[in-house]
Short mmCIF file of C-alpha atoms in Angstrom, two decimals:
data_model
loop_
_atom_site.label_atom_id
_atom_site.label_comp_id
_atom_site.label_asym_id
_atom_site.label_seq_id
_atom_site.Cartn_x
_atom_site.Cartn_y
_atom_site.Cartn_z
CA UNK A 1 276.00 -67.17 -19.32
CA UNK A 2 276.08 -69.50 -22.56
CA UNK A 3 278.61 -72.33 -21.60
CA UNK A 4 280.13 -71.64 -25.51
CA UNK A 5 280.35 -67.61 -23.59
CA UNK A 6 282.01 -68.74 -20.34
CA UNK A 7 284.52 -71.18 -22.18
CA UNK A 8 285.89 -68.19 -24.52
CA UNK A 9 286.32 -65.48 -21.83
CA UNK A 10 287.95 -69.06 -19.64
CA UNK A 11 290.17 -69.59 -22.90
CA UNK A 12 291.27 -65.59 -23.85
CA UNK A 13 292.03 -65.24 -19.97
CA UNK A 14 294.40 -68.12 -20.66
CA UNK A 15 295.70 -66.69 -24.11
CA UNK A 16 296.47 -63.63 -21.91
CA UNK A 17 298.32 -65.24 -19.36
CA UNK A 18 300.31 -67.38 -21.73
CA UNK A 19 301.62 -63.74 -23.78
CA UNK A 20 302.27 -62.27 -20.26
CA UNK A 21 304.54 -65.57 -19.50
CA UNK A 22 306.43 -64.91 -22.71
CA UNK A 23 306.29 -60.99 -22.38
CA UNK A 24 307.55 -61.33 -18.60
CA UNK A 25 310.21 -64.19 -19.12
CA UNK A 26 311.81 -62.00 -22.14
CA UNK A 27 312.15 -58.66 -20.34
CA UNK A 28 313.75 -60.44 -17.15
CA UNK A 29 316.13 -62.36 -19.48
CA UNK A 30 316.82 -58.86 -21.78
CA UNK A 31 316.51 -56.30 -19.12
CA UNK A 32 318.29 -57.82 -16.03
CA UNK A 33 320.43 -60.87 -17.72
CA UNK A 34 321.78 -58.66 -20.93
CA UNK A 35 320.04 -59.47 -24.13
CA UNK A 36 320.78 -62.61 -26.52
CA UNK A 37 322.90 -64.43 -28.68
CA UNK A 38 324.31 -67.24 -29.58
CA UNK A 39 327.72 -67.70 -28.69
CA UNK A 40 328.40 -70.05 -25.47
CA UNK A 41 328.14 -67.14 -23.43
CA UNK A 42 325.70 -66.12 -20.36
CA UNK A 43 323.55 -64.41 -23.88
CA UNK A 44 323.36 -67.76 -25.03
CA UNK A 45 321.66 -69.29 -21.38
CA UNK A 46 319.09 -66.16 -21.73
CA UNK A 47 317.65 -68.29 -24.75
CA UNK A 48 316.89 -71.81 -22.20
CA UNK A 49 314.04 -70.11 -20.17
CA UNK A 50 312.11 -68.00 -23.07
CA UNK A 51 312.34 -70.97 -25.15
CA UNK A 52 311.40 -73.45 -22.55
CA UNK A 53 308.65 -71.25 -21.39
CA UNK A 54 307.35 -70.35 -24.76
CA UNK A 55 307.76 -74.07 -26.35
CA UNK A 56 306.96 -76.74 -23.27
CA UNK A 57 304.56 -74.40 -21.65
CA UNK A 58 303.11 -71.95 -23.69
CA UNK A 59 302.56 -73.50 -27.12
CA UNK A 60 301.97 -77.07 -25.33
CA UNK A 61 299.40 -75.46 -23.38
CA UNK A 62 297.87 -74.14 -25.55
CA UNK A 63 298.09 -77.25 -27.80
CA UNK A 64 296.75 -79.09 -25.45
CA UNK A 65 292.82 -77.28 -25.60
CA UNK A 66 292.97 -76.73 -29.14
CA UNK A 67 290.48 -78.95 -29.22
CA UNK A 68 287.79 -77.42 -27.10
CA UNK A 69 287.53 -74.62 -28.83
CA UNK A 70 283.98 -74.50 -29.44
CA UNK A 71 284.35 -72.99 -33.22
CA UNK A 72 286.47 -76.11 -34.53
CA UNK A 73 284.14 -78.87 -33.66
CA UNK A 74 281.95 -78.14 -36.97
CA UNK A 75 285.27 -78.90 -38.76
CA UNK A 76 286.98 -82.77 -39.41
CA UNK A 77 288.50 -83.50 -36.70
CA UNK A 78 291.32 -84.77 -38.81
CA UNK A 79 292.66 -80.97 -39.74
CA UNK A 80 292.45 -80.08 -35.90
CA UNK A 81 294.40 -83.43 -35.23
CA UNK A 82 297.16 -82.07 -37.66
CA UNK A 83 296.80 -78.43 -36.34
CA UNK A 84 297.30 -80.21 -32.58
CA UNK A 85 300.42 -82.22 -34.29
CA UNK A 86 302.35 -79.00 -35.34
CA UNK A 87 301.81 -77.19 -32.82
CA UNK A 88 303.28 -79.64 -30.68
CA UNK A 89 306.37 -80.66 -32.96
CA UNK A 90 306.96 -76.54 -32.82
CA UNK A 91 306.40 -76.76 -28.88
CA UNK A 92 308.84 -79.64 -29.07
CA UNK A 93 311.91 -77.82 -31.67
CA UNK A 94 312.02 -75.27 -29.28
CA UNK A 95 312.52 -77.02 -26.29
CA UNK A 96 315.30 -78.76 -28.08
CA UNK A 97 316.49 -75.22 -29.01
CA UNK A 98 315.96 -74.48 -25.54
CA UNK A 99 318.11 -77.29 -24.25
CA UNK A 100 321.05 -77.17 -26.78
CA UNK A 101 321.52 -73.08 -25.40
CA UNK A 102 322.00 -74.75 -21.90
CA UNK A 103 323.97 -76.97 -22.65
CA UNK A 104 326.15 -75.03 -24.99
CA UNK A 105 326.60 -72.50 -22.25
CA UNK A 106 327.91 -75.17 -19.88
CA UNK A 107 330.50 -76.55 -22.30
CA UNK A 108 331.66 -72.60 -22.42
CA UNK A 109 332.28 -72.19 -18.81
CA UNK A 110 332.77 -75.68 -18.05
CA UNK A 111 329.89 -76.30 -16.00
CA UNK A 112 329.08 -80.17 -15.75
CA UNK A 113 325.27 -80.45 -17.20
CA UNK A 114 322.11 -82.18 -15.29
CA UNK A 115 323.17 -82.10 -11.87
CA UNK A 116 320.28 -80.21 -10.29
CA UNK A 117 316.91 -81.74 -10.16
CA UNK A 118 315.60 -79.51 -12.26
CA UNK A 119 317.27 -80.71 -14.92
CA UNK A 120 316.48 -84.33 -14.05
CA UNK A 121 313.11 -83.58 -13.93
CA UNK A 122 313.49 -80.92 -16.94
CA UNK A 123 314.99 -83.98 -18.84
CA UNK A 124 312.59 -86.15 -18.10
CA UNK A 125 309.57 -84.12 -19.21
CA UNK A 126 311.54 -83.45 -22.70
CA UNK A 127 311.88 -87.39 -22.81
CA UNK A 128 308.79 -87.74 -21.73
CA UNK A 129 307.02 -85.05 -24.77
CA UNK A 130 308.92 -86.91 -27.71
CA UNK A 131 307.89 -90.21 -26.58
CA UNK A 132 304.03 -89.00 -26.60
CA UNK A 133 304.85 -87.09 -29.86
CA UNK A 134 306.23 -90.29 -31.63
CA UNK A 135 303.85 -92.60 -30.21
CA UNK A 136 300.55 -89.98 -30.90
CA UNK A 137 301.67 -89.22 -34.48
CA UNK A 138 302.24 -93.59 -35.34
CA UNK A 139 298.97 -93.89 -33.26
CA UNK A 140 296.32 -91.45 -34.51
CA UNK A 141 297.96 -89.54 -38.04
CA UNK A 142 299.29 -93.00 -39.65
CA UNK A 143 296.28 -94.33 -41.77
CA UNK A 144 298.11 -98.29 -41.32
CA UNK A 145 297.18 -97.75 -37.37
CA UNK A 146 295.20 -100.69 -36.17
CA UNK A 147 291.79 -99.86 -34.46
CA UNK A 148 292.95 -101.57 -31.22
CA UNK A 149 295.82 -99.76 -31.20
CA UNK A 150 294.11 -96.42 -31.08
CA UNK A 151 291.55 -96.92 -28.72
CA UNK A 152 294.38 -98.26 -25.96
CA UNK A 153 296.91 -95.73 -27.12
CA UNK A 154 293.97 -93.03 -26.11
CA UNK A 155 293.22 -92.58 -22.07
CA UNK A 156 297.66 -93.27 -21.79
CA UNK A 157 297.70 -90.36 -24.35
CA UNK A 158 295.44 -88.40 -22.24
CA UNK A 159 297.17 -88.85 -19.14
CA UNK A 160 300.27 -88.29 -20.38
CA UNK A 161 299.75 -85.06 -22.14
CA UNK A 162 299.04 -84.19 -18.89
CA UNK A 163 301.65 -85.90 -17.07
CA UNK A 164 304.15 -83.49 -18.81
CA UNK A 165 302.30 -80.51 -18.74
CA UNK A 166 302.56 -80.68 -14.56
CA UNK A 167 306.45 -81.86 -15.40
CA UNK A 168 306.30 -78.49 -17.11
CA UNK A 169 304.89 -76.68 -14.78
CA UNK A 170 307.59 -78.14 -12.02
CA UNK A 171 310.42 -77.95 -14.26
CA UNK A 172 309.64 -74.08 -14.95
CA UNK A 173 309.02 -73.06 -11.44
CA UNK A 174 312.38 -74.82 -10.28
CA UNK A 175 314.33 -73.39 -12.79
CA UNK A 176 313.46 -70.28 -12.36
CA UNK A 177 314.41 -70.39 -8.42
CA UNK A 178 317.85 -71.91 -9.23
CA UNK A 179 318.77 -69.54 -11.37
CA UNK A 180 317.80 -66.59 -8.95
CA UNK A 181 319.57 -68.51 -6.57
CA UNK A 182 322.57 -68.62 -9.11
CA UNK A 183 323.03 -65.59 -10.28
CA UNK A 184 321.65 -63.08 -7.84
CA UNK A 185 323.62 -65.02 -4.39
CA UNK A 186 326.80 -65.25 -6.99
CA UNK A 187 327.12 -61.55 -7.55
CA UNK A 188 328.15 -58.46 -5.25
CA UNK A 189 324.47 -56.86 -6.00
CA UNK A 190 321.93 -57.42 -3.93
CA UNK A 191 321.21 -61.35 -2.72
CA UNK A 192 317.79 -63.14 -3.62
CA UNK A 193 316.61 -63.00 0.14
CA UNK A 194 316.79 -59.01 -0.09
CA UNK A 195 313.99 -59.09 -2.72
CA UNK A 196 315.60 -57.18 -5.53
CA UNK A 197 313.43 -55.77 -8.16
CA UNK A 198 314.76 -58.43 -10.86
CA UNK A 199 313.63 -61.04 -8.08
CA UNK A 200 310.04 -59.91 -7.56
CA UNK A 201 310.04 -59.60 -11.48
CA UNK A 202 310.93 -63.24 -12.21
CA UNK A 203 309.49 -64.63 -8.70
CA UNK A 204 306.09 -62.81 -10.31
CA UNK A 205 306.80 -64.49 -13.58
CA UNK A 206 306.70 -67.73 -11.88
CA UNK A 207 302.77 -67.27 -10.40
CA UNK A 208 301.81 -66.05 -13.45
CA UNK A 209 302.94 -69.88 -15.16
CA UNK A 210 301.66 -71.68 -12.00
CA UNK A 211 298.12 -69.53 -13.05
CA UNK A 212 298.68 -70.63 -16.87
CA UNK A 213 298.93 -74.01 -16.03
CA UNK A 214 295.84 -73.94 -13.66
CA UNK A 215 293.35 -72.48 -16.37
CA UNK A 216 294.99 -75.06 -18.87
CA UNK A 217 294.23 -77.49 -16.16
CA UNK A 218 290.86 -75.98 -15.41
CA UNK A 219 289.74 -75.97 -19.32
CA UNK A 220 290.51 -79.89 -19.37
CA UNK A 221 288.85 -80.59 -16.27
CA UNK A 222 285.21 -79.09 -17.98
CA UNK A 223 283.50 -82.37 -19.36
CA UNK A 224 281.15 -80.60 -21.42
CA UNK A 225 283.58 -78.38 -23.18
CA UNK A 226 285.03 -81.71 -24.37
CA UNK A 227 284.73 -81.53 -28.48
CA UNK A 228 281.33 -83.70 -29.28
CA UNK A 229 282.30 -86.99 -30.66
CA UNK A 230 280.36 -87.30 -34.07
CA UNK A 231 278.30 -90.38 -35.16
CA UNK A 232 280.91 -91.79 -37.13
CA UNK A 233 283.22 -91.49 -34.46
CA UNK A 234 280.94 -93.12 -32.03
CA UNK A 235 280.63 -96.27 -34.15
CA UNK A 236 284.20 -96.12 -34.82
CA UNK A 237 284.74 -96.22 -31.07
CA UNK A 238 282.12 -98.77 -30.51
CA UNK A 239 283.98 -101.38 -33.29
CA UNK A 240 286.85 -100.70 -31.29
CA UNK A 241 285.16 -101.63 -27.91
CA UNK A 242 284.06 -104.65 -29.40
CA UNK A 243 287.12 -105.77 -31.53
CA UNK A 244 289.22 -105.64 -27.81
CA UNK B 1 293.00 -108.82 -15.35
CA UNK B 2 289.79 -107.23 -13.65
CA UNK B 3 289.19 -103.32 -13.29
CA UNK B 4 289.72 -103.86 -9.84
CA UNK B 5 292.56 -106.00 -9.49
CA UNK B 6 294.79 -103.60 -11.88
CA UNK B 7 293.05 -100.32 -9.75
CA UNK B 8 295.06 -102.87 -6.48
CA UNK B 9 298.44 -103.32 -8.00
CA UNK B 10 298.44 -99.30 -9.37
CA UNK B 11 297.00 -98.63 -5.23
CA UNK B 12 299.87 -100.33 -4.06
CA UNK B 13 302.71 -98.93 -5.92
CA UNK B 14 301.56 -95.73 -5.35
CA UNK B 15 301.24 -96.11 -1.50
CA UNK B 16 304.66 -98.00 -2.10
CA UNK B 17 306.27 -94.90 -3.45
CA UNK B 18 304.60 -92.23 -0.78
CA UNK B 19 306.49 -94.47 1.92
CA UNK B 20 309.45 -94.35 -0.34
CA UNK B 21 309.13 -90.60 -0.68
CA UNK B 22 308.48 -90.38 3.51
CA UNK B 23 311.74 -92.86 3.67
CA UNK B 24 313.70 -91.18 1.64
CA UNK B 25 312.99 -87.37 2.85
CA UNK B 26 313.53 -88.55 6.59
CA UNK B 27 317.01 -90.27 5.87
CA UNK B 28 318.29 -87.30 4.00
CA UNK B 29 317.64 -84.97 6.40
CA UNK B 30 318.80 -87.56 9.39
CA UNK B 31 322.04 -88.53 7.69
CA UNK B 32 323.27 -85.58 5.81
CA UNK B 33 321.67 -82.17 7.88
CA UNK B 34 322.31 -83.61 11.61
CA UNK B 35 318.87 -84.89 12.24
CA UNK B 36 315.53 -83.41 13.76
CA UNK B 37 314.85 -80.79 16.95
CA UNK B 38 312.67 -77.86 17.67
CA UNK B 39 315.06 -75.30 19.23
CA UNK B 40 315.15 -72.78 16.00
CA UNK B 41 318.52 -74.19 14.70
CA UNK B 42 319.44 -76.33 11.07
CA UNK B 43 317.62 -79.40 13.21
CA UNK B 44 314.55 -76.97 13.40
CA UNK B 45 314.36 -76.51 9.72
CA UNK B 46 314.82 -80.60 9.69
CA UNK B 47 311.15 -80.79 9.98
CA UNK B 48 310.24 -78.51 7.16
CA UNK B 49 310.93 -80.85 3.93
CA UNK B 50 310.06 -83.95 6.12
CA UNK B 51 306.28 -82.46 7.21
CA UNK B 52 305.43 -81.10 3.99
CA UNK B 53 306.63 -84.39 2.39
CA UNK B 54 304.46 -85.95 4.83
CA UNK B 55 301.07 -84.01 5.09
CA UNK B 56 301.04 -81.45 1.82
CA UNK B 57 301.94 -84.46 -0.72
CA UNK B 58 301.68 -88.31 0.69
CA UNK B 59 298.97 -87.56 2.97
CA UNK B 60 296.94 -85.44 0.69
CA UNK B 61 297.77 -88.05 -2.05
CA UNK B 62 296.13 -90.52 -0.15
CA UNK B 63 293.03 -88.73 1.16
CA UNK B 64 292.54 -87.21 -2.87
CA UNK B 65 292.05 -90.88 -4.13
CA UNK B 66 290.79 -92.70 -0.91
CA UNK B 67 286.78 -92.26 -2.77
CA UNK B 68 288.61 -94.66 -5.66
CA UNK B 69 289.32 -97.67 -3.05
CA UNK B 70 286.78 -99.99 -4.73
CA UNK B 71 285.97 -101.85 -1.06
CA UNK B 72 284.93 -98.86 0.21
CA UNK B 73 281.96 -98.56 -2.51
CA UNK B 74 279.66 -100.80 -0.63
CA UNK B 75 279.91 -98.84 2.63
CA UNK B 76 277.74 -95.58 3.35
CA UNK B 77 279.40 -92.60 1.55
CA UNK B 78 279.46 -89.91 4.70
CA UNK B 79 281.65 -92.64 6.72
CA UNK B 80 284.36 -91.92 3.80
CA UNK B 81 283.55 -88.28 3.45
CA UNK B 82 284.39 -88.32 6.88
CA UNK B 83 287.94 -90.32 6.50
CA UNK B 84 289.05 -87.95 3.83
CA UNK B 85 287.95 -84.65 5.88
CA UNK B 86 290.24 -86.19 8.40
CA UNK B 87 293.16 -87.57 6.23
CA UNK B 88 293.05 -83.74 4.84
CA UNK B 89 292.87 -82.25 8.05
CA UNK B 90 295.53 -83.73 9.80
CA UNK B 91 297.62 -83.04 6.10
CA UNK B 92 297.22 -79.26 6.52
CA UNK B 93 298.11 -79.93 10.79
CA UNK B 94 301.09 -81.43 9.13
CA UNK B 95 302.03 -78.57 6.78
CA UNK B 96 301.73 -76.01 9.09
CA UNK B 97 303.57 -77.43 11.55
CA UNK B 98 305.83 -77.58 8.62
CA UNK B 99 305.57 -74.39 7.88
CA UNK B 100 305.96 -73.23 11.65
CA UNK B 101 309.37 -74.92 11.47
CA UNK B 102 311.18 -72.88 8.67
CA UNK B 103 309.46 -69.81 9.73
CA UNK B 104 311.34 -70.31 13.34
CA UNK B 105 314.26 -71.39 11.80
CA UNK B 106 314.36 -68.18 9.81
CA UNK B 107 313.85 -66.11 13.08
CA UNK B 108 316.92 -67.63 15.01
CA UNK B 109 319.41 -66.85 12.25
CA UNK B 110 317.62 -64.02 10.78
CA UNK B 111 316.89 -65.06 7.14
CA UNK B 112 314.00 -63.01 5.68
CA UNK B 113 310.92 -65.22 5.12
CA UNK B 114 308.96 -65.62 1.58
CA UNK B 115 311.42 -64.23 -0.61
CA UNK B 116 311.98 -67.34 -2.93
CA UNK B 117 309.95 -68.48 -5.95
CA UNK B 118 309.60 -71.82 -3.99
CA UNK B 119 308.56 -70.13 -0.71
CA UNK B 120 305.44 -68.16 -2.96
CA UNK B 121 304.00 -70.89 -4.79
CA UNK B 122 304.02 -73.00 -1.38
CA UNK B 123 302.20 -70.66 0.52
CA UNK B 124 300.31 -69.75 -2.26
CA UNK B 125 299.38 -74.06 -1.84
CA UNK B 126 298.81 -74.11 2.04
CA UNK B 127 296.33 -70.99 1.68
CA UNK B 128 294.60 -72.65 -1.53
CA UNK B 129 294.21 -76.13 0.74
CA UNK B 130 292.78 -73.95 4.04
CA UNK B 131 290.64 -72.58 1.74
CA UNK B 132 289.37 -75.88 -0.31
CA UNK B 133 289.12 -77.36 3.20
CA UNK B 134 286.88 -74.65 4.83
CA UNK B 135 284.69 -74.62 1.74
CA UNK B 136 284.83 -78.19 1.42
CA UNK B 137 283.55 -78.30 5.37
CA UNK B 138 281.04 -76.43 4.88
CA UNK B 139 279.89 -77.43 1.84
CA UNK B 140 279.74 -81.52 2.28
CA UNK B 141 279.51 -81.90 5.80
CA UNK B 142 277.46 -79.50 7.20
CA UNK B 143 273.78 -81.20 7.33
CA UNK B 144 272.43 -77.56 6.46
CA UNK B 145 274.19 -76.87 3.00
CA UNK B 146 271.87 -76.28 0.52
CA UNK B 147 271.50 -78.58 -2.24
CA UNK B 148 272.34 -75.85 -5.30
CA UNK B 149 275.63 -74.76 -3.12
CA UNK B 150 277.00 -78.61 -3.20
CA UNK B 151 276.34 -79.03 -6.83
CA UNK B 152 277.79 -75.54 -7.72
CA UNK B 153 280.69 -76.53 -5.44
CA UNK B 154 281.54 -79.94 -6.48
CA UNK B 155 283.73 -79.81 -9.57
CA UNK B 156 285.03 -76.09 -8.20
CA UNK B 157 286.27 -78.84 -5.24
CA UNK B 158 287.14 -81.74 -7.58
CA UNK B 159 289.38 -79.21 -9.99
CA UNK B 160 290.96 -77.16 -6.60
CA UNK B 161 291.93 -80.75 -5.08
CA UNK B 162 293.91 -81.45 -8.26
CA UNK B 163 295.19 -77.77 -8.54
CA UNK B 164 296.59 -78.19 -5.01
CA UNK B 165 298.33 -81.31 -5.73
CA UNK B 166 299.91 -79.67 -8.88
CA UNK B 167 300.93 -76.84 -7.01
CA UNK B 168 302.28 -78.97 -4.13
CA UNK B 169 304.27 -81.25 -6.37
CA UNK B 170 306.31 -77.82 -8.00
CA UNK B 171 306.48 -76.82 -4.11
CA UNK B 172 308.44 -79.86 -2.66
CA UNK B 173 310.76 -80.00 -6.09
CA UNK B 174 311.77 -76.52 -6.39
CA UNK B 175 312.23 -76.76 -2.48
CA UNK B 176 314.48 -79.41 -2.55
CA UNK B 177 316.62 -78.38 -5.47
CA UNK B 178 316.58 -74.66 -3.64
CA UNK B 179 318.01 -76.48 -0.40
CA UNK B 180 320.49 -78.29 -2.42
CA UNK B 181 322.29 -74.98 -3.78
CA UNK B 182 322.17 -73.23 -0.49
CA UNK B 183 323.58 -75.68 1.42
CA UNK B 184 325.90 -77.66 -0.56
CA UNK B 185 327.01 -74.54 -2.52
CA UNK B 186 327.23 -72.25 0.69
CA UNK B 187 330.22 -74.91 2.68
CA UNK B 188 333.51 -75.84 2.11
CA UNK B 189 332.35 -79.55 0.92
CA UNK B 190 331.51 -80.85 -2.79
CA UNK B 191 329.34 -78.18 -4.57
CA UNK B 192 326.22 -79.48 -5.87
CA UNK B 193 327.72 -79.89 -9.62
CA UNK B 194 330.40 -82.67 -8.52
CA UNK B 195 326.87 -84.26 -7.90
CA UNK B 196 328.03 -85.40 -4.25
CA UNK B 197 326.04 -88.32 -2.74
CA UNK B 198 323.92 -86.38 -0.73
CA UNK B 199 322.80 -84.27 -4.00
CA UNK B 200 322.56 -87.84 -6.02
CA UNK B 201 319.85 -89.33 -3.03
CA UNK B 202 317.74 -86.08 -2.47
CA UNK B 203 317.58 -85.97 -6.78
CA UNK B 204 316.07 -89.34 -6.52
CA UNK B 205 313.85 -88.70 -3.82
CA UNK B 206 312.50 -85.58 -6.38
CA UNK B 207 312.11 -88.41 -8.80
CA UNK B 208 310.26 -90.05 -6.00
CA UNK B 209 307.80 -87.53 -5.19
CA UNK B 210 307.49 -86.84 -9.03
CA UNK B 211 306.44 -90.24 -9.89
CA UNK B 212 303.91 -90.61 -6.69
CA UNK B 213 302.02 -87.46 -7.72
CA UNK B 214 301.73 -88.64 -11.27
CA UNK B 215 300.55 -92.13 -10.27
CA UNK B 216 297.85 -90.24 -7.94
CA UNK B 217 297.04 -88.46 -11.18
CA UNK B 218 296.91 -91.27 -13.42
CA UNK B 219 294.36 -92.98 -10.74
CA UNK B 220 292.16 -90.40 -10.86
CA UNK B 221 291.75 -90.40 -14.60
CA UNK B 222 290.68 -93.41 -15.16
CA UNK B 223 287.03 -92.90 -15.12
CA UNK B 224 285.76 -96.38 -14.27
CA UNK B 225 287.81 -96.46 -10.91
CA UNK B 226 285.36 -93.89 -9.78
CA UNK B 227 283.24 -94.61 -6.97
CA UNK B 228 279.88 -95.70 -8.34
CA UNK B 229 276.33 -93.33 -7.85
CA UNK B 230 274.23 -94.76 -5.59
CA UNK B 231 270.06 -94.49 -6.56
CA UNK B 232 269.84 -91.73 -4.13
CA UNK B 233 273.02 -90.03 -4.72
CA UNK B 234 271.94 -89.58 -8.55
CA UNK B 235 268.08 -88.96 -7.26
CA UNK B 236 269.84 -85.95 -4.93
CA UNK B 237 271.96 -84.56 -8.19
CA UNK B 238 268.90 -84.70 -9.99
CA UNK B 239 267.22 -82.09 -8.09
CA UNK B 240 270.03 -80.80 -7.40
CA UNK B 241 270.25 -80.13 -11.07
CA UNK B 242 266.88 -79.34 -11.61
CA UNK B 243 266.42 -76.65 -8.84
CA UNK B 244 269.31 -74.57 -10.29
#
């Protein structure tokens, strides 16, 4: 198989499993938790995990291997650099979203906010993504950014973008166990360690992120389906070698 | 400062924080949850977060980057393939020893096993490492392997090691903050959201474990901290390469 072959059927697995995340996370929160809205109430929670899951992991994700998509490397890097830059300032207004219908549902039904670690790590990875979002947009989209500053800013770019897509990963999977944990040992229905059907549902939900975030993982860890760096960016990384 | 002295002071804060995170796990469950025994009661289930702590994340940590350890470069290759076969075995001893001790627990009071989110995604990790360890047996120890099946294997094996660490980094978070709301919420003390200190010190040791399993991650992506190819190593990938 063509490695350009093996990368797409790799990358439309991975488009799959990031619409079944969003597809699975919006029926549990619709057919088991009662719909939306946005009004302080339990309707108003149901917005924190599709909006988490779609912005921090499923538009970050996907973000995130924009650029080895074989088909964009005949194009200037600098459109896929802005196409990379929106995506993740959308990624990042909806976790925002996400986090302001959490933590308007607490003030509702007084419920003190960040206590659990999930929410101390959940916090940290939103920290975390708007740091790297400031410091990647002053660092490779302002034309006044110094050559030295770019080249450093790059491998602590790399590993962060990382960093905060396993903080993503951690922050999804724990959330989603609390609020089983919650909701279904709160009520008189059945409790979580009876295996309901809306537990299988979500518990399924959560291997099917943990398997998103592997093939995002797995199309990083491919050297050769890294975008070519083109002559003029070779010289441009060479000047930079030598000017540190 | 030189490569290697900055690869030293990142080497030592991260085995810093793995003894923090061993520290840490071993007090909370000591001073808070009535200490350690092997008789299928709470003192059973001690063990669990402690040996999973232990072998699935510190000790796996450690045996993922001991190849980076620049003194080891100058000595023979199969004397460290054999250290980290070991450190890895004796992780997965660990972890099912670990897992042994909640599955007993579970049997004396009669909880159902493997109902949680948490309790999928770790087994899902402790099958994922008995596999990668088999595989990774038989692939780079056994004398008769065949060259083609250690170059098809080796960045399968480099992107499973990481995949494991990912998966046992969401495992040990989502378990603790799953212990944390069944045990403080499920007694007559402070509830987990009066953030008692008990909830306050186990939060910080999943800050702990967070922040070791990123600085194992930012270790290995630092390309020049890779152990060096020997002549013969890169004569063996060569035809490796060439006879596939």
């Amino acid at each position: 198989m063509r490695p350009s072959v093996f990368f797409y059927v790799t990358y439309v697995l991975c488009l799959c499993l990031g619409l079944l995340c969003l597809l699975f996370v919006s029926c549990w929160r619709s057919h088991w938790r009662g719909g939306f809205s946005w009004d302080g109430t339990a309707q108003q929670f149901n917005w924190h995990p599709v909006l988490m899951v779609s912005g921090l992991l499923v538009l970050y994700g996907n973000a995130v291997v924009v650029y080895r998509v074989p088909f964009t490397w005949k194009q200037k890097k600098h459109t896929w650099k802005l196409v990379h830059a929106g995506l993740m300032l959308l990624a990042l207004l909806l976790s925002v979203l996400g986090l302001c219908a959490v933590f308007d549902f607490h003030r509702g039904v007084h419920i003190p906010d960040l206590y659990s670690l999930h929410s101390w790590v959940g916090i940290c990875t939103v920290v975390m993504f708007t740091f790297q979002l400031v410091l990647g947009l002053a660092g490779f989209l302002l034309p006044c950014s110094p050559l030295w500053f770019r080249s450093t800013l790059k491998p602590v770019h790399i590993w962060m973008g990382k960093a905060i897509l396993i903080l993503s990963l951690t922050s999804c999977i724990s959330g989603i166990n609390e609020n089983l944990l919650l909701t279904l040992n709160g009520t008189n229905g059945e409790p979580y360690n009876s295996l309901p059907m809306e537990a299988k549902f979500a518990n399924s939900l959560g291997i099917l992120i943990v398997a998103f975030g592997l093939f995002v993982f797995g199309i990083l860890s491919i050297n050769k389906w890294q975008r070519p760096e083109t002559d003029r960016e070779n010289v441009h990384l060479l000047l930079t070698e030598d000017s540190t």
